[in-house]
mmCIF file of C-alpha atoms in Angstrom:
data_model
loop_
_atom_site.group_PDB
_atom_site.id
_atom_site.type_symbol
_atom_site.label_atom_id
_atom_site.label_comp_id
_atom_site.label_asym_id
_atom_site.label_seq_id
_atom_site.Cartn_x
_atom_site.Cartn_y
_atom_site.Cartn_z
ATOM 1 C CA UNK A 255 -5.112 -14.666 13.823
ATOM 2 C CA UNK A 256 -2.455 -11.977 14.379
ATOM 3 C CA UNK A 257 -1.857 -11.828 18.649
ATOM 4 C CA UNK A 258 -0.246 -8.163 19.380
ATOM 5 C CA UNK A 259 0.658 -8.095 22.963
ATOM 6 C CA UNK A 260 0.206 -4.015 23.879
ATOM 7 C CA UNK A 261 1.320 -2.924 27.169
ATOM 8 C CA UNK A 262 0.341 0.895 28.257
ATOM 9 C CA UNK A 263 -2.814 0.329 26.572
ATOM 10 C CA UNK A 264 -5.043 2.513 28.687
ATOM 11 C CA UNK A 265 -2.396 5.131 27.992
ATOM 12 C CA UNK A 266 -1.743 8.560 26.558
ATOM 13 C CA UNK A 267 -0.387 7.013 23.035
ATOM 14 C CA UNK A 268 -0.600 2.989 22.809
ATOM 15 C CA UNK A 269 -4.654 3.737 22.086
ATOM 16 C CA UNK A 270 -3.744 5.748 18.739
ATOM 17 C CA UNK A 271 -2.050 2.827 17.725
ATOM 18 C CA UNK A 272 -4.899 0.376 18.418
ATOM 19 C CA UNK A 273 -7.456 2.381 16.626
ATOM 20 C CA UNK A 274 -5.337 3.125 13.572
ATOM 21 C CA UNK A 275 -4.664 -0.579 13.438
ATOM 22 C CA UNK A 276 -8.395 -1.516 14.183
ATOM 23 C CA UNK A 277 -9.458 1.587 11.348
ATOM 24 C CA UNK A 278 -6.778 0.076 8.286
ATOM 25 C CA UNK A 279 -7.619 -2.980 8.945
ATOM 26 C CA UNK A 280 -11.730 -3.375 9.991
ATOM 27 C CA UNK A 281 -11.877 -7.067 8.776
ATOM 28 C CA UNK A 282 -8.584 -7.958 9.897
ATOM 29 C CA UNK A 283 -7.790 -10.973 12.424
ATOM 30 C CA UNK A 284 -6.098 -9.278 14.968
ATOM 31 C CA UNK A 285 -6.181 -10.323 18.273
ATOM 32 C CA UNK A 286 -5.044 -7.345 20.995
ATOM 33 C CA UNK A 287 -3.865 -8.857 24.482
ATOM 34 C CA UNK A 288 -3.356 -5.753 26.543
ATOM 35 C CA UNK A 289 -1.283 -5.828 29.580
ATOM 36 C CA UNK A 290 -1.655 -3.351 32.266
ATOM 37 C CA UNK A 291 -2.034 -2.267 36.421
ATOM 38 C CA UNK A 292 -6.064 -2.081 36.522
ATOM 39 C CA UNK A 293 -8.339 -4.372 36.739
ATOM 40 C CA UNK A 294 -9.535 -6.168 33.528
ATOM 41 C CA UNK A 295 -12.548 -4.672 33.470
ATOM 42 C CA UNK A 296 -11.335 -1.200 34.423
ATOM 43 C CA UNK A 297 -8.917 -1.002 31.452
ATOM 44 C CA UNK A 298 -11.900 -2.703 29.063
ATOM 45 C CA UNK A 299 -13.814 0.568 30.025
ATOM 46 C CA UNK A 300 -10.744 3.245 30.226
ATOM 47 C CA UNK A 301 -9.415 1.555 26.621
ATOM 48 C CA UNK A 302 -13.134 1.501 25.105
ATOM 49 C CA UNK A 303 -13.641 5.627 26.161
ATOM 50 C CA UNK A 304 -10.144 6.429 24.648
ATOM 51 C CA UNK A 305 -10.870 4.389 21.088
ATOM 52 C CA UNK A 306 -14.463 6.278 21.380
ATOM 53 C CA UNK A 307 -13.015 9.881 21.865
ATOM 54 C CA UNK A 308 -10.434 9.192 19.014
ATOM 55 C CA UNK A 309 -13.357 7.853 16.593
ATOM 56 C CA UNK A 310 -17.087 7.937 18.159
ATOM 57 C CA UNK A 311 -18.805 4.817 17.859
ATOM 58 C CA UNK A 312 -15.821 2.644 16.885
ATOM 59 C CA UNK A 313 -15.727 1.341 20.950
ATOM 60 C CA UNK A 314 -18.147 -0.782 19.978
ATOM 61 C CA UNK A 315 -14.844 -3.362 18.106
ATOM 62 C CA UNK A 316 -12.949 -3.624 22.083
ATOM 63 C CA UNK A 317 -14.969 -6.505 22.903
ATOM 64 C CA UNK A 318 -14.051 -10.141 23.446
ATOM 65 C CA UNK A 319 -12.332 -12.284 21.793
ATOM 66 C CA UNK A 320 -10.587 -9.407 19.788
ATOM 67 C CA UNK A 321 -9.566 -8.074 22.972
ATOM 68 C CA UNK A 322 -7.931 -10.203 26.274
ATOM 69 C CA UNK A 323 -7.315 -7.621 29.542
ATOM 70 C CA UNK A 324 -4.470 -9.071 31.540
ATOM 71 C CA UNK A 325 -3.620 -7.120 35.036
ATOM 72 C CA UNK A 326 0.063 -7.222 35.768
ATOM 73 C CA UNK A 327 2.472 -4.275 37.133
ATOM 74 C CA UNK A 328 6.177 -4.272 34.873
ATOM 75 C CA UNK A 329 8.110 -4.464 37.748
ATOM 76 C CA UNK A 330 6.570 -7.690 38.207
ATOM 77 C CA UNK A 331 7.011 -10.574 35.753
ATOM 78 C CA UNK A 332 4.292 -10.721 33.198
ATOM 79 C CA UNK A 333 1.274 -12.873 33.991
ATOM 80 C CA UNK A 334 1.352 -14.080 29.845
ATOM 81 C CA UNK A 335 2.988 -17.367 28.702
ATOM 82 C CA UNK A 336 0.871 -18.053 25.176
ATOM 83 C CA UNK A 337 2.005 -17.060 22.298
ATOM 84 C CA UNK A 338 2.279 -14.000 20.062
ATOM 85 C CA UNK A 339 3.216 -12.434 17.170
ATOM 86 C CA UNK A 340 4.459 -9.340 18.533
ATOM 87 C CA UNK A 341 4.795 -6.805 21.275
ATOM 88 C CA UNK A 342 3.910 -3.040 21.456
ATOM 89 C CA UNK A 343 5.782 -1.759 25.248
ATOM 90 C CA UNK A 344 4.324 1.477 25.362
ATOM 91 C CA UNK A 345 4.398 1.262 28.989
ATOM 92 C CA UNK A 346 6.367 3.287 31.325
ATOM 93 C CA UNK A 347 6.991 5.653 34.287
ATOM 94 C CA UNK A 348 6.869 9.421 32.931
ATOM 95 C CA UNK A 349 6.911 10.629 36.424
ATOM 96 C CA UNK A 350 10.043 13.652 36.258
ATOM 97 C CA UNK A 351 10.106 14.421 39.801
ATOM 98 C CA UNK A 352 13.291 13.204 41.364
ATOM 99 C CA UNK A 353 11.294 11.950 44.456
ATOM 100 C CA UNK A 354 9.986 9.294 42.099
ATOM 101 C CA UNK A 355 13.567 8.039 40.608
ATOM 102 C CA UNK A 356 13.649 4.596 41.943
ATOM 103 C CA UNK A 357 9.810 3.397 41.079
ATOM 104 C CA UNK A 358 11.038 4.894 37.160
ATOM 105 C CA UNK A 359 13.902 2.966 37.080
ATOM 106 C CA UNK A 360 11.919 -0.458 38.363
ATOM 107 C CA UNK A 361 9.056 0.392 35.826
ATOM 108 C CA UNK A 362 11.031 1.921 32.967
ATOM 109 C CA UNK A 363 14.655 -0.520 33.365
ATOM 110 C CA UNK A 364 13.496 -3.998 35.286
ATOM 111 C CA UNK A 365 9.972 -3.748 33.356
ATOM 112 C CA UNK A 366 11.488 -3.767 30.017
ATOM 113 C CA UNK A 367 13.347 -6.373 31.180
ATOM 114 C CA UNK A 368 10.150 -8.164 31.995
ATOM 115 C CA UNK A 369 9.161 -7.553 28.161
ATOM 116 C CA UNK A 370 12.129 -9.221 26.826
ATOM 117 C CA UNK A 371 11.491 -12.471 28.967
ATOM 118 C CA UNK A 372 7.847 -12.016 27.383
ATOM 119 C CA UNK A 373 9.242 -11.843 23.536
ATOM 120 C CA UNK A 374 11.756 -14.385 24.262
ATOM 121 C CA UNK A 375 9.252 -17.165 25.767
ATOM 122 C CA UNK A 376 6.615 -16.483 23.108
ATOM 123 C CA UNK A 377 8.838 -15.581 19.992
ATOM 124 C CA UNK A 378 7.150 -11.689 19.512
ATOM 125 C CA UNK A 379 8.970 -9.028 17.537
ATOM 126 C CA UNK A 380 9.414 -6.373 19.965
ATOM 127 C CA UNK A 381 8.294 -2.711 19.208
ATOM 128 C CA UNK A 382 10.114 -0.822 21.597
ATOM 129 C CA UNK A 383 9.025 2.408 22.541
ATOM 130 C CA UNK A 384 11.643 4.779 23.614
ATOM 131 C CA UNK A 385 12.535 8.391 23.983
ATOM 132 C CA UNK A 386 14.347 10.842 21.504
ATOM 133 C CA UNK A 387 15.616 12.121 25.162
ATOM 134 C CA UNK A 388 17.589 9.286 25.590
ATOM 135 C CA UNK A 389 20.141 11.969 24.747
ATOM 136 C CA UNK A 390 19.757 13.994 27.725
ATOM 137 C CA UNK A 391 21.118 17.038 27.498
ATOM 138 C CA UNK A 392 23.298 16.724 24.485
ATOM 139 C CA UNK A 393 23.037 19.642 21.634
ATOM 140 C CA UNK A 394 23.872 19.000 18.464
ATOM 141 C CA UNK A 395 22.722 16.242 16.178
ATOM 142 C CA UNK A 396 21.488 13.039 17.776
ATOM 143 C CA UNK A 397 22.109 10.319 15.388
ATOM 144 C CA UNK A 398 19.514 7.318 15.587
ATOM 145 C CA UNK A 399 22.425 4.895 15.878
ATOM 146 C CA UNK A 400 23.985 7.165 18.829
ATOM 147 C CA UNK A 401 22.568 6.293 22.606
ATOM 148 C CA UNK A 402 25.569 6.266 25.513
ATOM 149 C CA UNK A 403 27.584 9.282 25.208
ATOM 150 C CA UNK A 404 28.614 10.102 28.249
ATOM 151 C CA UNK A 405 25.472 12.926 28.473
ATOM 152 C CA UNK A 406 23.778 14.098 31.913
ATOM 153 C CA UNK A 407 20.194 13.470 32.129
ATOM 154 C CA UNK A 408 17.464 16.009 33.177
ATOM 155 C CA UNK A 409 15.991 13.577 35.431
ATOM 156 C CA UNK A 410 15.465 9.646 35.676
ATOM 157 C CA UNK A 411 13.326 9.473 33.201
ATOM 158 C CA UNK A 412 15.759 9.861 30.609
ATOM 159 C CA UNK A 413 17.957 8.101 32.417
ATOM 160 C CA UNK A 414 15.973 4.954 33.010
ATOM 161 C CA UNK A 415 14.927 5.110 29.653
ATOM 162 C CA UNK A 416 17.960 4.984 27.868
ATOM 163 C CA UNK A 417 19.267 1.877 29.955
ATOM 164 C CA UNK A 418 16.289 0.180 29.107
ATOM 165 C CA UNK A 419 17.042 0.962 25.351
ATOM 166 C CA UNK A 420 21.068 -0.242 25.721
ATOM 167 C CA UNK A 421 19.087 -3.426 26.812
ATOM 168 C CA UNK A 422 17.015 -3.803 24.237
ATOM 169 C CA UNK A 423 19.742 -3.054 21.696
ATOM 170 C CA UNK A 424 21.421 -5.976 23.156
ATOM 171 C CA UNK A 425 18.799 -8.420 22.949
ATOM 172 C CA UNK A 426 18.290 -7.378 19.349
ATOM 173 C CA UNK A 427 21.290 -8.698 17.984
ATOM 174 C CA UNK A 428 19.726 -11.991 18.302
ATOM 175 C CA UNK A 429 15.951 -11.262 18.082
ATOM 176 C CA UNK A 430 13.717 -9.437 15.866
ATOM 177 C CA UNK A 431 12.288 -6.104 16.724
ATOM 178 C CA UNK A 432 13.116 -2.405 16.594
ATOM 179 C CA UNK A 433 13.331 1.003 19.146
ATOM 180 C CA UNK A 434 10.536 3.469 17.914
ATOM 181 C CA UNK A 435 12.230 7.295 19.861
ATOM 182 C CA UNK A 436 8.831 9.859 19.688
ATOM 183 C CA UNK A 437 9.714 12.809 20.550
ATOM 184 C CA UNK A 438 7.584 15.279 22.907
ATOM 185 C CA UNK A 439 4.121 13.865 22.328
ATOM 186 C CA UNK A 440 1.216 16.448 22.206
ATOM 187 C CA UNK A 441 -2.050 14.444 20.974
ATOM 188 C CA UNK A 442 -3.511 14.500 17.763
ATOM 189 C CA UNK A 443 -2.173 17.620 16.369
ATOM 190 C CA UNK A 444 -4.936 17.781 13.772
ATOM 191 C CA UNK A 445 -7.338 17.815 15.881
ATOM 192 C CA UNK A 446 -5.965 18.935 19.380
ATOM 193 C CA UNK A 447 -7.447 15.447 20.843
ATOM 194 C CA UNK A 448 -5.247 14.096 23.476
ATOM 195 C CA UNK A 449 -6.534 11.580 25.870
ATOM 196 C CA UNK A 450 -4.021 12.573 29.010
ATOM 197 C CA UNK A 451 -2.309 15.517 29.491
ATOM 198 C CA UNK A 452 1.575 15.551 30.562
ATOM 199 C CA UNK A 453 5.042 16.405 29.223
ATOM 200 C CA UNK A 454 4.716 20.282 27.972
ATOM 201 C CA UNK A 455 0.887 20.281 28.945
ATOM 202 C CA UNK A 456 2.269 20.326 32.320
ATOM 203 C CA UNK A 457 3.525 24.394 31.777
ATOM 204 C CA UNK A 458 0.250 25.331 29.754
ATOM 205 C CA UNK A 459 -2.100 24.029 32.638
ATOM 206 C CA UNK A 460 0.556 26.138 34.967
ATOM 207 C CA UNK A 461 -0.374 28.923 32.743
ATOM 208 C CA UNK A 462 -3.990 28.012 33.086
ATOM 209 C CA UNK A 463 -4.166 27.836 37.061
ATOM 210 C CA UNK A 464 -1.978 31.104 37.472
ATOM 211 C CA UNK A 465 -4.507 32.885 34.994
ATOM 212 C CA UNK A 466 -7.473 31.292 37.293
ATOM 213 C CA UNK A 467 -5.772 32.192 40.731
ATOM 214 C CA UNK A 468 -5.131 35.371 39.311
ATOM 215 C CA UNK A 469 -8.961 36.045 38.315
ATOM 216 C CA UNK A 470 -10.148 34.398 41.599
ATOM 217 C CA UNK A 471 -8.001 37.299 43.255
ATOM 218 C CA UNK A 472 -9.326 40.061 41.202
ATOM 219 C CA UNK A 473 -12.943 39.287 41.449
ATOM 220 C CA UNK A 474 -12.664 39.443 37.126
ATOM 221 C CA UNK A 475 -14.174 35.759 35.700
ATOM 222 C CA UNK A 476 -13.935 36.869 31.961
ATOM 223 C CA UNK A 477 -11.575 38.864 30.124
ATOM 224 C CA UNK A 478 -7.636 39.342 29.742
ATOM 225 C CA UNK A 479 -5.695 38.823 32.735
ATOM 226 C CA UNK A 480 -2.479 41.009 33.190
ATOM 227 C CA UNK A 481 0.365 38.563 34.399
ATOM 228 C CA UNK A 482 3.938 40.070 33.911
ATOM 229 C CA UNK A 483 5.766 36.888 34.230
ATOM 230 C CA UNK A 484 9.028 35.943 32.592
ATOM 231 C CA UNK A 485 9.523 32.631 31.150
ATOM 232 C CA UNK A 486 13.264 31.941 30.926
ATOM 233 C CA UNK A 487 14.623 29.629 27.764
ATOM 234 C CA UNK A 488 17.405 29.959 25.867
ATOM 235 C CA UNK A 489 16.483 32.040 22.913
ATOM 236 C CA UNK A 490 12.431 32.149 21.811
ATOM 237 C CA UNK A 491 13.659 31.258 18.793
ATOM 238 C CA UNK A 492 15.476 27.629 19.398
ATOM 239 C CA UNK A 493 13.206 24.511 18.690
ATOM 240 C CA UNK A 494 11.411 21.882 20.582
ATOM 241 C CA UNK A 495 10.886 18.812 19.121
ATOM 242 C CA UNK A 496 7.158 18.534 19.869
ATOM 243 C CA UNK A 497 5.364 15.525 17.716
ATOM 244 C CA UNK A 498 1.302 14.808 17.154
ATOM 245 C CA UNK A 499 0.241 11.301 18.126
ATOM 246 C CA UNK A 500 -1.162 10.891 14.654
ATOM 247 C CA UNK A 501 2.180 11.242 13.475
ATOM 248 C CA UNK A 502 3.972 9.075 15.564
ATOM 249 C CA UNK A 503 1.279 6.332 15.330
ATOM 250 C CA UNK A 504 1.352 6.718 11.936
ATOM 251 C CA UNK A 505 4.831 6.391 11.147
ATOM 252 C CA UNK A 506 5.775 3.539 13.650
ATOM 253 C CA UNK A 507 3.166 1.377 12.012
ATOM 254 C CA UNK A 508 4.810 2.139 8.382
ATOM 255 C CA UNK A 509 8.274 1.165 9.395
ATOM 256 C CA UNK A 510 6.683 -2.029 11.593
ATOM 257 C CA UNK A 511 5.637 -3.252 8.488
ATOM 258 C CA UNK A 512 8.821 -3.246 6.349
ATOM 259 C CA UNK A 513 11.319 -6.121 6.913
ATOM 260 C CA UNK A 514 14.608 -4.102 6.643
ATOM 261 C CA UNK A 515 13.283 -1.926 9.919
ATOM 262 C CA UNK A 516 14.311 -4.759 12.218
ATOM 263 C CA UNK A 517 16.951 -4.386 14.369
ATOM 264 C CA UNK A 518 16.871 -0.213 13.648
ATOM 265 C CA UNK A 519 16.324 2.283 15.699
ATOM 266 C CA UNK A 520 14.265 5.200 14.298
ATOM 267 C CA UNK A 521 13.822 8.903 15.490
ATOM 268 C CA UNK A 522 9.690 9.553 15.607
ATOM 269 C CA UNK A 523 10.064 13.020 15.340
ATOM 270 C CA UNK A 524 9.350 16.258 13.691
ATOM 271 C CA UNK A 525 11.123 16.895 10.986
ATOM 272 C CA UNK A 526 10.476 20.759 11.127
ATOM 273 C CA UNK A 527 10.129 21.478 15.104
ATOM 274 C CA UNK A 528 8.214 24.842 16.135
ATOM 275 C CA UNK A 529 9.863 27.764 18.282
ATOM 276 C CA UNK A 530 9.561 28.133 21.551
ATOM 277 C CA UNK A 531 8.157 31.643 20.599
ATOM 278 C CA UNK A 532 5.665 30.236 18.706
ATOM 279 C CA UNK A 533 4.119 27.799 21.167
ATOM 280 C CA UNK A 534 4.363 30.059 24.017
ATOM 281 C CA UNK A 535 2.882 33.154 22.250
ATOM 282 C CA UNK A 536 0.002 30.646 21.196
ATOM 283 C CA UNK A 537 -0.653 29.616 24.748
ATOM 284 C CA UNK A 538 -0.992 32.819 25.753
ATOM 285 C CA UNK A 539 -3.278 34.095 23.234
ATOM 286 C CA UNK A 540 -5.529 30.997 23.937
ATOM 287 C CA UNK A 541 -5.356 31.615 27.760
ATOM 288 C CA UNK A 542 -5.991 35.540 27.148
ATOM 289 C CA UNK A 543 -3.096 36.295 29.300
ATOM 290 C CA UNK A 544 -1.104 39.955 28.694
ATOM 291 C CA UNK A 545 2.673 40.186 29.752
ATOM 292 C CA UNK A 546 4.146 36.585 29.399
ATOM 293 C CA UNK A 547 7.117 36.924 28.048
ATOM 294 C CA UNK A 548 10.334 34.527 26.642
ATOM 295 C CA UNK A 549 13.810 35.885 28.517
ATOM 296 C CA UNK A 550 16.863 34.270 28.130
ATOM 297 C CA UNK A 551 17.456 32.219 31.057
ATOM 298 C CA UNK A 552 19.863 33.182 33.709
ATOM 299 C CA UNK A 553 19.826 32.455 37.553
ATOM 300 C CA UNK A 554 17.700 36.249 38.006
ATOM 301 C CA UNK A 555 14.990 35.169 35.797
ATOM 302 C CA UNK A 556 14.519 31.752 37.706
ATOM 303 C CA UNK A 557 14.575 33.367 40.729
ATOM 304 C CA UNK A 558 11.997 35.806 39.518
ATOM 305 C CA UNK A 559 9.510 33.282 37.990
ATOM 306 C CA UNK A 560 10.302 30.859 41.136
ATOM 307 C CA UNK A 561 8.970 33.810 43.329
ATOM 308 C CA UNK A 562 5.671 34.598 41.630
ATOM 309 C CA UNK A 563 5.276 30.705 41.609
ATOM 310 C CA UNK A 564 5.378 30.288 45.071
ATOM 311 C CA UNK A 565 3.206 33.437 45.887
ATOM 312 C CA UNK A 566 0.188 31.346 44.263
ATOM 313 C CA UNK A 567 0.799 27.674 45.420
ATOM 314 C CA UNK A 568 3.824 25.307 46.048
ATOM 315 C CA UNK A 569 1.551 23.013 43.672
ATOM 316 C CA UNK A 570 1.789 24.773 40.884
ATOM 317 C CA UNK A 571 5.473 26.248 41.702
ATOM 318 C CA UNK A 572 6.658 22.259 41.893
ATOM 319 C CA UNK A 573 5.133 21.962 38.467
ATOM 320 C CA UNK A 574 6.482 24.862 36.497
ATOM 321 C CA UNK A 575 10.219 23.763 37.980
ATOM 322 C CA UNK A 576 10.057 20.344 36.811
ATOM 323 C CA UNK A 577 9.243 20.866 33.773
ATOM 324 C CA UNK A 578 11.128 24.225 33.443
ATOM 325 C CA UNK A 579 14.557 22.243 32.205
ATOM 326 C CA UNK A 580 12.683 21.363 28.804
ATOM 327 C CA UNK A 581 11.606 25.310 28.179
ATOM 328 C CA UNK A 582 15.109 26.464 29.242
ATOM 329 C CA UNK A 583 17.530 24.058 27.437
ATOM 330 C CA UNK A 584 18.735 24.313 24.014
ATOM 331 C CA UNK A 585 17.134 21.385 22.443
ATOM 332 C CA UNK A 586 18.825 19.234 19.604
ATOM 333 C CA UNK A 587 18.263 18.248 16.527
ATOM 334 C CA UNK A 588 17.063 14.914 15.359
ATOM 335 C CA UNK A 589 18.035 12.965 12.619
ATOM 336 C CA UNK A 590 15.892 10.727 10.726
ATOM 337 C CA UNK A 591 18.353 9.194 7.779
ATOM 338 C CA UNK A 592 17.397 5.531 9.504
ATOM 339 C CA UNK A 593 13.538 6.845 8.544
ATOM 340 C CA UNK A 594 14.017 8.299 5.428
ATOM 341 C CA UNK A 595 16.433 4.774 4.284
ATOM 342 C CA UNK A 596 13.391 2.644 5.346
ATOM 343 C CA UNK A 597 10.607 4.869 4.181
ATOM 344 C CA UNK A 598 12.235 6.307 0.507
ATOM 345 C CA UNK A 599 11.596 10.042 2.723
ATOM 346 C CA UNK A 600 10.610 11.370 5.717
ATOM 347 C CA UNK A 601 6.980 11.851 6.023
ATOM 348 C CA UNK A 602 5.836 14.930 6.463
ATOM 349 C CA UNK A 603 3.794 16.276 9.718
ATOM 350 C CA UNK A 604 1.043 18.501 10.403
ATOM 351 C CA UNK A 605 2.405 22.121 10.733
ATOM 352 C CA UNK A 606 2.625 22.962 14.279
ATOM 353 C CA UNK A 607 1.380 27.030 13.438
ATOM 354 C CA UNK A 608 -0.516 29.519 15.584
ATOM 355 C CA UNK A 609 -3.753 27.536 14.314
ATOM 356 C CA UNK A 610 -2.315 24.013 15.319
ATOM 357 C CA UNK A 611 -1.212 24.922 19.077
ATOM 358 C CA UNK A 612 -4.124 26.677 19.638
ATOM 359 C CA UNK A 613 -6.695 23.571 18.509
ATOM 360 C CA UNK A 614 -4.071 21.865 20.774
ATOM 361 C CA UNK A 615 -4.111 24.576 23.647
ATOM 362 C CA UNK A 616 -8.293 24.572 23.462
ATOM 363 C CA UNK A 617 -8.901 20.923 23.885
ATOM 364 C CA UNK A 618 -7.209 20.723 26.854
ATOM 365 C CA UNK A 619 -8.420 23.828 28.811
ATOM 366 C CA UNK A 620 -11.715 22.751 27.519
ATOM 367 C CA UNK A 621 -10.832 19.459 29.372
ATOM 368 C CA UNK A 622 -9.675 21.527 32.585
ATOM 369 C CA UNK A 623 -6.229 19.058 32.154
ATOM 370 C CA UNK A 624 -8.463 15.880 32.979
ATOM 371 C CA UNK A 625 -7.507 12.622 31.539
ATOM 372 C CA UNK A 626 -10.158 10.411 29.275
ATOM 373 C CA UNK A 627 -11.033 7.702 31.891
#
């Protein structure tokens, strides 16, 4: 019997990686101990509807004794002292809002942490799961290798994140394991299933709720809305590494399964990133919204976009300028040579087209931006 320890498994991603393990393997003798803040039987339920919505009728394998539901909260030291053969921390604090910097850094720093004292007591491989923003706000080429630089950080998130990686790097030169650095996850981009909806849904559902304030004014329920609004970034052209569940699942599972990964650190990313023109002019067309438009940013475009923000709701205004750093700044590029030296190449990903961001764009407006509970 193979015991994976999975924290964040009631999450966006860590159930992708349960059912693709669960769907290779259907006789297999895996055991999944799953480590999170609910109750067990709240995350027996929440991890049962997310397995469902990826593949109906396959909740019916998250039932005892496959499947032990521990409640513990990462800043706190983990409630777990049998054994295991390895651990997936998917777990973290994704909040971006400054306001929130010091519960990140005790989830995202102190609860990795945590993790190691778990791997090091019951003598797991760790599967670390990082960021590819670790870098910040560097431009360029982000090697796989490369973490402290001296960059700035968009927010704490980043931050926290890459300390917790310099700590796991350390600990690695002594135990097995590996750092697995997704990129922007989106959901299953072949499908446009995604089981929560934050990082760059957070701009599409500001999208969506300025195109439904603006309707609710105008008395109009149904056709195109007329919105001139200006979305600053620094060229509609430039790239943002945006990555499909699927693929990152995928792919960490490939390289978790090959001895010379240990001790790595590999880039889960795409290795042909869409335009911001592209993803934008997709939303758009989804949402049926006339007069969006990419500028190049500049302190008179914020202050334009910051205005019309505001005249709808500081809820939504809050939103866009949080997330607005990751539309506006040139984004890197990221190697995968530690990838392609495991793998033999780098595996290619679904293209992220018109076609794909709109299956993306639909699920979750069909979902009004609610969460599989």
């Amino acid at each position: 019997m193979q015991r994976l320890v999975v924290t964040g498994a009631t999450g966006a991603l860590a159930p992708f990686l349960i059912h693709a393990l669960l769907h290779e393997n259907p006789g297999s003798s895996f055991e999944f101990v799953c480590i999170g803040r609910r109750a067990a039987g709240l995350a027996r339920e929440r991890v049962r509807a997310r397995i469902e919505a990826i593949c109906p009728g396959c909740a019916r394998r998250v039932v005892a004794p496959r499947f032990r539901f521990i409640q513990g909260d990462l800043r706190d030291p983990i409630r777990y002292g049998g054994p295991a053969d390895a651990v997936w921390h998917f777990a973290a604090d994704i909040r971006w809002q400054p306001e929130a910097a010091d519960a990140v850094f005790a989830a995202n720093v102190g609860g990795t942490k945590h993790i190691l004292d778990l791997c090091e007591r019951s003598g797991a491989t760790l599967y670390h799961v990082s960021t590819a923003y670790t870098c910040g706000r560097r431009t360029g080429t982000i090697l796989e290798d490369e973490l402290l630089c001296g960059q700035d950080f968009r927010n704490a998130y980043e931050a926290s994140k890459a300390q917790a990686e310099q700590d796991v790097r350390t600990w690695l030169r002594d135990h097995p394991g590996m750092v697995f650095r997704p990129s922007i996850v989106m959901g299953d981009t072949r499908t446009g299933l995604a089981l929560a909806f934050h990082g760059l849904y957070m701009p599409v559902s500001v999208l969506w709720k300025l195109r439904e304030a603006a309707r609710e004014r105008l008395g109009s329920p149904d056709g195109p809305i007329e919105l001139p609004l200006e979305v600053p970034c620094y060229t509609g052209e430039s790239r943002i590494n945006v990555v499909g569940a699927d693929y990152v699942t995928s792919l960490a599972i490939e390289l978790s399964r090959k001895p010379e990964s240990l001790g790595r650190t590999f880039h889960l990313t795409h290795p042909n990133p869409p335009t911001m023109k592209t993803m934008i002019e997709s939303c758009t067309s989804v949402l049926d919204m006339r007069g969006v438009r990419l500028v190049d940013k500049g302190a008179s475009a914020l202050d334009a976009l910051t205005e019309m923000a505001r005249g709808f709701d500081d809820s939504i205004l809050d939103l866009f300028m949080t997330n607005l750093p990751y539309l506006a700044d040139l984004h890197p590029h990221f190697d995968m040579r530690n990838v392609k030296e495991v793998c033999g190449s780098v595996p290619a990903h679904t293209p992220l087209d018109r076609d794909a961001w709109e299956r993306i764009y639909r699920f979750a407006i069909e979902r009004r931006f609610r969460s599989i509970e």
